[in-house]
Amino acid sequence: MTSAAAATTKSIIHVAGYSSCGFYRRAASVVASLSLLFPHRLQLVQHEFTSRDEFREWLIHGTNFRERVGNTLGGGNLRASAHSSSPFCWTSNTADKSSNSADSVLEFIGGCDDALDWCRKFAQPPPAPSTSTDGEGNIAEMVPDGHSPSHSYDYDLLILGGGSGGLAASKEAAKLGAKVAVLDYVKPSPAGSKWGLGGTCVNVGCIPKKLMHNAALLNGNYVHDQPHYGIGVTPESIEANYGMTQDNTAATHSWDMLKQNVQNHIRGLNFKYRVDLREKEVTYLNLLGKFVDKNTIETVDKKGNVDTVTFSRCMIAVGGRPTPLNCEGGEMAISSDDIFSLDRDPGKVLCVGASYISLECAGFLRGIGKDVTVAVRSILLRGFDRECAKLIGEHMKDEGIVFREEVVPTKLEKVGEKIKVTFSNGESDEYDTVLAAIGRSGDTSKLGLENVGVAVNSKNSKISAKFEQTSVPNIYVIGDVMDGCPELTPVAIHAGKALSRRLFGGSNQAMDYRNICTTVFTPLEYGTVGYSEDEAIAEFGEETVTVYHKYFIPLEWSLSPSRGSHQGFCKAIVNKHTDKVLGLHYLGPNAGEVMQGFGTAMKLGCKFEDITETVGIHPTTAEEFTTLSITKESGEDAAASGC
C-alpha cells in the first residue's frame, strides 16, 4: 500500500528492531503516536528483539526475513533484501507477527528516516490526481519481466551505452540497491574519430557545440559590440571616424587552440564520469556487446578477447549516429562526430542538411570567420515552428551564410586539396570541408537484436517501446535510440532515472514526453516549449487557437549599428476558450536561460493570464512574454515600442 492510499484504507505498519536501538524506539514512537490520533486509519505492530544479535539472526541469518520480503515483492524493491540495520519497517495486510507474515508484505518502507518520511506523507492531505505521467494522465503499466532478487545472473541490470541516459539510469538503480554494470565501447566514426565515456552529448554534441557557439558569440561581440561600448577605442580612432565608433575588423582565430581547449575539457569530463561510476558502485565495462539471448551479452574488448555477461534486466541506451551522405564520394564528408576534434582548420565549409545540427554547426563556423554554405533539400528545421525557422534563416543569411536551396549533393570528388561538390541542379563548387548533418539513426545494427526478437523501426534503426519496455519484457530502451523519443540529453536522463525507479524502487511513474523545453543554438538562438503554431492548429482547430506575438530589439544590441536590422521575437500560442498556453517560442539572446523557467510553468498547465499577470524583470528579454498583448488575427503591428 502506498501512503497516498492511506487516507481511505487502514494501514498496518510493522516496525522491527532491538530494544536498545534508539532509531528503532524513535520510529516505533512516532508510528504509535499517529495510530492514537488515527485509530481507524493506522495500526502499529512492533517486533522487538532483546539484542542486536537476536535481531540480525531473525532479519539476515536464520529466518532471513529480509530475503523473504524481497521475494514477496517480486523484485520490485531490492532495498528490502539488502537492508541490514535496525529498524526494519514494512506495511502488511495483517497484524500477524509470525515469520509467515513476510508473505503478506505490501510495501517495504526502510529504516528510521524512511519510516518518519512515510509518517509525514501519511499525515498530509492526499495530493491532487497527477496529470504529468506519460503526458496523457496514465501510469506506466509494465509487463512482468520475470526479475527476481534471487536470480543467478551476473547483474540485476546491464546498461548498454555510457551516455547521459545510461549513466543516470545506472547510478539511480545502484542507489536503489541493484547490482549494475555499464557496458560502453565507442566505435570510431567512418572518418576515424574516437572519444571517451559520456556519450554523444559530452563528446560530440551539446558540450562542444555550446563551447564553439560561445566562441562565435565572443567573436561577434568583439566585432559588432565592443567598440560601441567604448572597449578598445582610442582618441585616434575616434578622430579618424569623425567622432563615431565603427565595428572592429574580424579578429584572428586559432581553430587549433579552440579545438584543443574544448577537447581538454571533454577529457576532464570523461575522467569524472569514470570516477563517479566507481563511487556509486557501478561496474564500468569498456567492451562491445551483442545479444546472445535475452539474458546474455557476448562481449569483445579492444584486443578481440571474447567473453559473456549475464543479466536479469537490460537497458539499451546506445544513442544514435549521424546518417551518412548517400551519393558518389559521400565518404569524403565528415559529420558532427568529427567536426569538434578536426585536426585541421575547416576552411571553406559546406553543411549538408537543414537540421538543427547542420544550422548550429554552420552558425558557429561562420561566427569564428569561416566561409560557410548550407545545402537545403526542402525546409529549415523540420519539426519546429515554421515562422521561427524562417526568421532564423533570414538572420543567418544576414550573417553571411550562403544557402543553396532545394538542392542535394549528387557527387563529391577530390580536386587537389579541395572537395568538389556537384549539386542536383547541375551547379558545383569547391570546399575544404563537407559536413553532412541530414539526420541520425539508432546505433543498433551490431547489437544482435535479431537474436532476441526486439522490434526495430527499419527506417531509422530505432527500437519500438511502450513505457521504455521493448517487445522483450526484460529488455528496456531509453534516449535517442528509442523510436519517437525526443533526441535531447535531459530527456534521456529523466527517462533513465524514472525507469530505474520503476524497476527497483517500486515506482509506477511514467516519463512525461510532452512540454519539453529545447533550444537551438543558431546565431539567433531559438528556445521553445510545447506546440508549434501549425501543430496547435492541426490539433485543436484554427477557430480554437490564438497567437500573441511581438518583435523587439534586445537592449544589449541597441548600441550596435550593425545589429540594427536584427530583431528578437516571441510568441505565445493559446487556447482561446480555456486560456491555456499551448506553446511558447522565443528568438533572441540567451534563449535557453529564458525558456527554462517557462518550461516549469507549462508543465504546471499555466494559462496566458498567469504570464501576463506576472511582474517582469526589467530590463530583460524574458519579460517580453509578460507584455504580450497583440494577436496575429488583429493585424496590428507587433513591433515593440518604448521601454
Short mmCIF file of N, CA and C in Angstrom, two decimals, residues 330-425:
data_model
loop_
_atom_site.label_atom_id
_atom_site.label_comp_id
_atom_site.label_asym_id
_atom_site.label_seq_id
_atom_site.Cartn_x
_atom_site.Cartn_y
_atom_site.Cartn_z
N GLY A 330 30.43 10.18 -51.14
CA GLY A 330 29.89 10.62 -49.86
C GLY A 330 30.80 10.34 -48.68
N GLU A 331 31.71 9.36 -48.82
CA GLU A 331 32.62 9.04 -47.73
C GLU A 331 33.62 10.16 -47.44
N MET A 332 33.73 11.13 -48.36
CA MET A 332 34.64 12.27 -48.12
C MET A 332 34.07 13.26 -47.11
N ALA A 333 32.78 13.19 -46.87
CA ALA A 333 32.14 14.10 -45.92
C ALA A 333 32.40 13.64 -44.49
N ILE A 334 32.54 14.61 -43.60
CA ILE A 334 32.61 14.32 -42.17
C ILE A 334 31.23 14.57 -41.58
N SER A 335 31.09 14.36 -40.28
CA SER A 335 29.81 14.58 -39.60
C SER A 335 30.07 15.32 -38.30
N SER A 336 28.99 15.51 -37.53
CA SER A 336 29.15 16.15 -36.22
C SER A 336 29.97 15.28 -35.28
N ASP A 337 30.16 14.00 -35.60
CA ASP A 337 31.06 13.15 -34.81
C ASP A 337 32.52 13.53 -34.99
N ASP A 338 32.81 14.32 -36.02
CA ASP A 338 34.21 14.62 -36.38
C ASP A 338 34.59 16.09 -36.24
N ILE A 339 33.63 17.00 -36.39
CA ILE A 339 33.97 18.42 -36.53
C ILE A 339 34.64 18.98 -35.28
N PHE A 340 34.26 18.51 -34.10
CA PHE A 340 34.76 19.12 -32.87
C PHE A 340 36.19 18.70 -32.53
N SER A 341 36.67 17.66 -33.18
CA SER A 341 38.06 17.22 -32.97
C SER A 341 38.86 17.27 -34.26
N LEU A 342 38.36 17.99 -35.25
CA LEU A 342 39.02 18.06 -36.55
C LEU A 342 40.44 18.58 -36.40
N ASP A 343 41.42 17.84 -36.95
CA ASP A 343 42.83 18.18 -36.70
C ASP A 343 43.38 19.20 -37.70
N ARG A 344 42.53 19.90 -38.40
CA ARG A 344 42.95 20.96 -39.31
C ARG A 344 41.88 22.04 -39.32
N ASP A 345 42.24 23.22 -39.79
CA ASP A 345 41.27 24.29 -39.91
C ASP A 345 40.19 23.88 -40.92
N PRO A 346 38.91 24.04 -40.58
CA PRO A 346 37.86 23.61 -41.51
C PRO A 346 37.85 24.37 -42.83
N GLY A 347 38.37 25.61 -42.82
CA GLY A 347 38.40 26.39 -44.06
C GLY A 347 37.01 26.71 -44.57
N LYS A 348 36.84 26.60 -45.88
CA LYS A 348 35.55 26.84 -46.51
C LYS A 348 34.70 25.58 -46.34
N VAL A 349 33.49 25.75 -45.78
CA VAL A 349 32.70 24.59 -45.35
C VAL A 349 31.36 24.55 -46.06
N LEU A 350 30.96 23.36 -46.47
CA LEU A 350 29.60 23.09 -46.92
C LEU A 350 28.91 22.24 -45.86
N CYS A 351 27.82 22.75 -45.29
CA CYS A 351 27.00 21.97 -44.36
C CYS A 351 25.80 21.43 -45.13
N VAL A 352 25.68 20.13 -45.18
CA VAL A 352 24.60 19.50 -45.94
C VAL A 352 23.47 19.15 -44.98
N GLY A 353 22.30 19.72 -45.23
CA GLY A 353 21.15 19.45 -44.39
C GLY A 353 20.64 20.71 -43.73
N ALA A 354 19.36 20.68 -43.34
CA ALA A 354 18.73 21.84 -42.70
C ALA A 354 18.28 21.50 -41.29
N SER A 355 18.87 20.45 -40.70
CA SER A 355 18.56 20.07 -39.33
C SER A 355 19.15 21.09 -38.37
N TYR A 356 18.75 21.01 -37.09
CA TYR A 356 19.32 21.94 -36.13
C TYR A 356 20.82 21.71 -35.97
N ILE A 357 21.28 20.47 -36.14
CA ILE A 357 22.72 20.21 -36.04
C ILE A 357 23.46 20.91 -37.17
N SER A 358 22.94 20.83 -38.37
CA SER A 358 23.58 21.47 -39.52
C SER A 358 23.62 22.99 -39.33
N LEU A 359 22.50 23.58 -38.91
CA LEU A 359 22.44 25.03 -38.77
C LEU A 359 23.27 25.52 -37.59
N GLU A 360 23.33 24.75 -36.52
CA GLU A 360 24.18 25.14 -35.39
C GLU A 360 25.65 25.11 -35.80
N CYS A 361 26.07 24.06 -36.51
CA CYS A 361 27.46 23.99 -36.96
C CYS A 361 27.78 25.11 -37.94
N ALA A 362 26.86 25.36 -38.87
CA ALA A 362 27.06 26.45 -39.82
C ALA A 362 27.19 27.78 -39.09
N GLY A 363 26.38 27.95 -38.05
CA GLY A 363 26.39 29.20 -37.30
C GLY A 363 27.68 29.46 -36.57
N PHE A 364 28.20 28.47 -35.82
CA PHE A 364 29.43 28.75 -35.08
C PHE A 364 30.64 28.82 -36.00
N LEU A 365 30.61 28.05 -37.10
CA LEU A 365 31.73 28.14 -38.04
C LEU A 365 31.78 29.52 -38.71
N ARG A 366 30.62 30.03 -39.08
CA ARG A 366 30.58 31.39 -39.64
C ARG A 366 30.97 32.41 -38.58
N GLY A 367 30.55 32.16 -37.35
CA GLY A 367 30.83 33.10 -36.27
C GLY A 367 32.29 33.24 -35.94
N ILE A 368 33.10 32.21 -36.24
CA ILE A 368 34.55 32.32 -36.00
C ILE A 368 35.29 32.65 -37.29
N GLY A 369 34.52 33.05 -38.32
CA GLY A 369 35.15 33.62 -39.51
C GLY A 369 35.27 32.73 -40.72
N LYS A 370 34.60 31.56 -40.71
CA LYS A 370 34.72 30.65 -41.86
C LYS A 370 33.71 31.02 -42.95
N ASP A 371 34.06 30.66 -44.17
CA ASP A 371 33.17 30.80 -45.32
C ASP A 371 32.24 29.58 -45.33
N VAL A 372 30.94 29.81 -45.12
CA VAL A 372 30.03 28.69 -44.89
C VAL A 372 28.85 28.74 -45.86
N THR A 373 28.54 27.57 -46.43
CA THR A 373 27.36 27.38 -47.27
C THR A 373 26.52 26.25 -46.68
N VAL A 374 25.20 26.40 -46.75
CA VAL A 374 24.29 25.35 -46.30
C VAL A 374 23.48 24.86 -47.50
N ALA A 375 23.50 23.56 -47.74
CA ALA A 375 22.69 22.96 -48.80
C ALA A 375 21.39 22.44 -48.19
N VAL A 376 20.26 22.96 -48.70
CA VAL A 376 18.95 22.67 -48.12
C VAL A 376 18.10 21.94 -49.14
N ARG A 377 17.64 20.74 -48.79
CA ARG A 377 16.80 19.98 -49.72
C ARG A 377 15.39 20.53 -49.76
N SER A 378 14.82 20.87 -48.58
CA SER A 378 13.43 21.32 -48.58
C SER A 378 13.24 22.51 -47.64
N ILE A 379 13.01 22.26 -46.33
CA ILE A 379 12.74 23.35 -45.40
C ILE A 379 13.73 23.33 -44.25
N LEU A 380 13.89 24.48 -43.59
CA LEU A 380 14.76 24.58 -42.43
C LEU A 380 14.03 24.05 -41.19
N LEU A 381 14.78 23.36 -40.35
CA LEU A 381 14.31 22.96 -39.02
C LEU A 381 12.94 22.28 -39.05
N ARG A 382 12.87 21.21 -39.81
CA ARG A 382 11.63 20.43 -39.87
C ARG A 382 11.25 19.99 -38.45
N GLY A 383 9.99 20.14 -38.11
CA GLY A 383 9.51 19.77 -36.78
C GLY A 383 9.44 20.93 -35.82
N PHE A 384 10.04 22.06 -36.17
CA PHE A 384 9.98 23.26 -35.34
C PHE A 384 8.97 24.24 -35.95
N ASP A 385 8.69 25.31 -35.22
CA ASP A 385 7.73 26.30 -35.68
C ASP A 385 8.20 26.94 -36.98
N ARG A 386 7.31 26.96 -37.98
CA ARG A 386 7.69 27.44 -39.32
C ARG A 386 8.07 28.91 -39.33
N GLU A 387 7.34 29.72 -38.60
CA GLU A 387 7.65 31.16 -38.58
C GLU A 387 9.02 31.41 -37.96
N CYS A 388 9.29 30.73 -36.87
CA CYS A 388 10.59 30.90 -36.21
C CYS A 388 11.72 30.39 -37.08
N ALA A 389 11.51 29.26 -37.76
CA ALA A 389 12.54 28.72 -38.65
C ALA A 389 12.87 29.71 -39.77
N LYS A 390 11.84 30.35 -40.31
CA LYS A 390 12.06 31.34 -41.37
C LYS A 390 12.88 32.52 -40.86
N LEU A 391 12.58 33.00 -39.67
CA LEU A 391 13.33 34.13 -39.11
C LEU A 391 14.79 33.75 -38.84
N ILE A 392 15.02 32.52 -38.40
CA ILE A 392 16.39 32.05 -38.18
C ILE A 392 17.15 32.04 -39.50
N GLY A 393 16.53 31.52 -40.56
CA GLY A 393 17.18 31.50 -41.86
C GLY A 393 17.53 32.89 -42.36
N GLU A 394 16.62 33.84 -42.19
CA GLU A 394 16.89 35.21 -42.63
C GLU A 394 18.05 35.81 -41.85
N HIS A 395 18.09 35.54 -40.55
CA HIS A 395 19.18 36.06 -39.72
C HIS A 395 20.52 35.46 -40.16
N MET A 396 20.54 34.17 -40.44
CA MET A 396 21.79 33.52 -40.84
C MET A 396 22.28 34.06 -42.19
N LYS A 397 21.36 34.36 -43.09
CA LYS A 397 21.76 34.98 -44.35
C LYS A 397 22.39 36.35 -44.11
N ASP A 398 21.81 37.12 -43.17
CA ASP A 398 22.38 38.42 -42.82
C ASP A 398 23.78 38.29 -42.23
N GLU A 399 24.05 37.14 -41.60
CA GLU A 399 25.37 36.90 -41.02
C GLU A 399 26.40 36.50 -42.07
N GLY A 400 25.96 36.32 -43.31
CA GLY A 400 26.88 35.99 -44.39
C GLY A 400 26.92 34.52 -44.77
N ILE A 401 26.00 33.72 -44.24
CA ILE A 401 25.94 32.31 -44.59
C ILE A 401 25.16 32.17 -45.90
N VAL A 402 25.72 31.42 -46.84
CA VAL A 402 25.09 31.21 -48.14
C VAL A 402 24.19 29.99 -48.07
N PHE A 403 22.97 30.12 -48.59
CA PHE A 403 22.04 28.99 -48.64
C PHE A 403 21.83 28.57 -50.09
N ARG A 404 22.13 27.29 -50.37
CA ARG A 404 21.77 26.69 -51.66
C ARG A 404 20.49 25.91 -51.42
N GLU A 405 19.38 26.43 -51.94
CA GLU A 405 18.07 25.88 -51.61
C GLU A 405 17.57 24.91 -52.67
N GLU A 406 16.82 23.91 -52.16
CA GLU A 406 16.21 22.88 -52.99
C GLU A 406 17.24 22.11 -53.81
N VAL A 407 18.37 21.81 -53.19
CA VAL A 407 19.40 21.00 -53.84
C VAL A 407 19.95 19.98 -52.86
N VAL A 408 20.54 18.92 -53.38
CA VAL A 408 21.31 17.95 -52.60
C VAL A 408 22.58 17.64 -53.36
N PRO A 409 23.64 17.26 -52.67
CA PRO A 409 24.86 16.85 -53.38
C PRO A 409 24.61 15.54 -54.13
N THR A 410 25.10 15.48 -55.35
CA THR A 410 25.00 14.23 -56.12
C THR A 410 26.36 13.58 -56.32
N LYS A 411 27.44 14.37 -56.08
CA LYS A 411 28.77 13.80 -56.28
C LYS A 411 29.80 14.63 -55.51
N LEU A 412 30.71 13.94 -54.82
CA LEU A 412 31.86 14.56 -54.19
C LEU A 412 33.11 13.95 -54.82
N GLU A 413 34.05 14.81 -55.18
CA GLU A 413 35.29 14.30 -55.75
C GLU A 413 36.46 15.17 -55.30
N LYS A 414 37.61 14.54 -55.16
CA LYS A 414 38.80 15.24 -54.70
C LYS A 414 39.44 15.99 -55.87
N VAL A 415 39.68 17.29 -55.67
CA VAL A 415 40.37 18.12 -56.65
C VAL A 415 41.52 18.81 -55.93
N GLY A 416 42.70 18.24 -56.00
CA GLY A 416 43.82 18.75 -55.23
C GLY A 416 43.55 18.57 -53.74
N GLU A 417 43.62 19.66 -52.98
CA GLU A 417 43.33 19.61 -51.55
C GLU A 417 41.86 19.90 -51.26
N LYS A 418 41.10 20.21 -52.28
CA LYS A 418 39.70 20.59 -52.11
C LYS A 418 38.77 19.41 -52.41
N ILE A 419 37.50 19.60 -52.05
CA ILE A 419 36.45 18.65 -52.40
C ILE A 419 35.49 19.37 -53.32
N LYS A 420 35.38 18.89 -54.55
CA LYS A 420 34.42 19.46 -55.48
C LYS A 420 33.06 18.78 -55.28
N VAL A 421 32.04 19.62 -55.07
CA VAL A 421 30.70 19.10 -54.84
C VAL A 421 29.82 19.50 -56.02
N THR A 422 29.19 18.50 -56.62
CA THR A 422 28.21 18.75 -57.68
C THR A 422 26.82 18.58 -57.08
N PHE A 423 25.96 19.56 -57.33
CA PHE A 423 24.62 19.56 -56.75
C PHE A 423 23.59 19.07 -57.77
N SER A 424 22.38 18.79 -57.26
CA SER A 424 21.33 18.22 -58.09
C SER A 424 20.81 19.17 -59.16
N ASN A 425 21.11 20.45 -59.04
CA ASN A 425 20.71 21.40 -60.08
C ASN A 425 21.79 21.59 -61.15
#
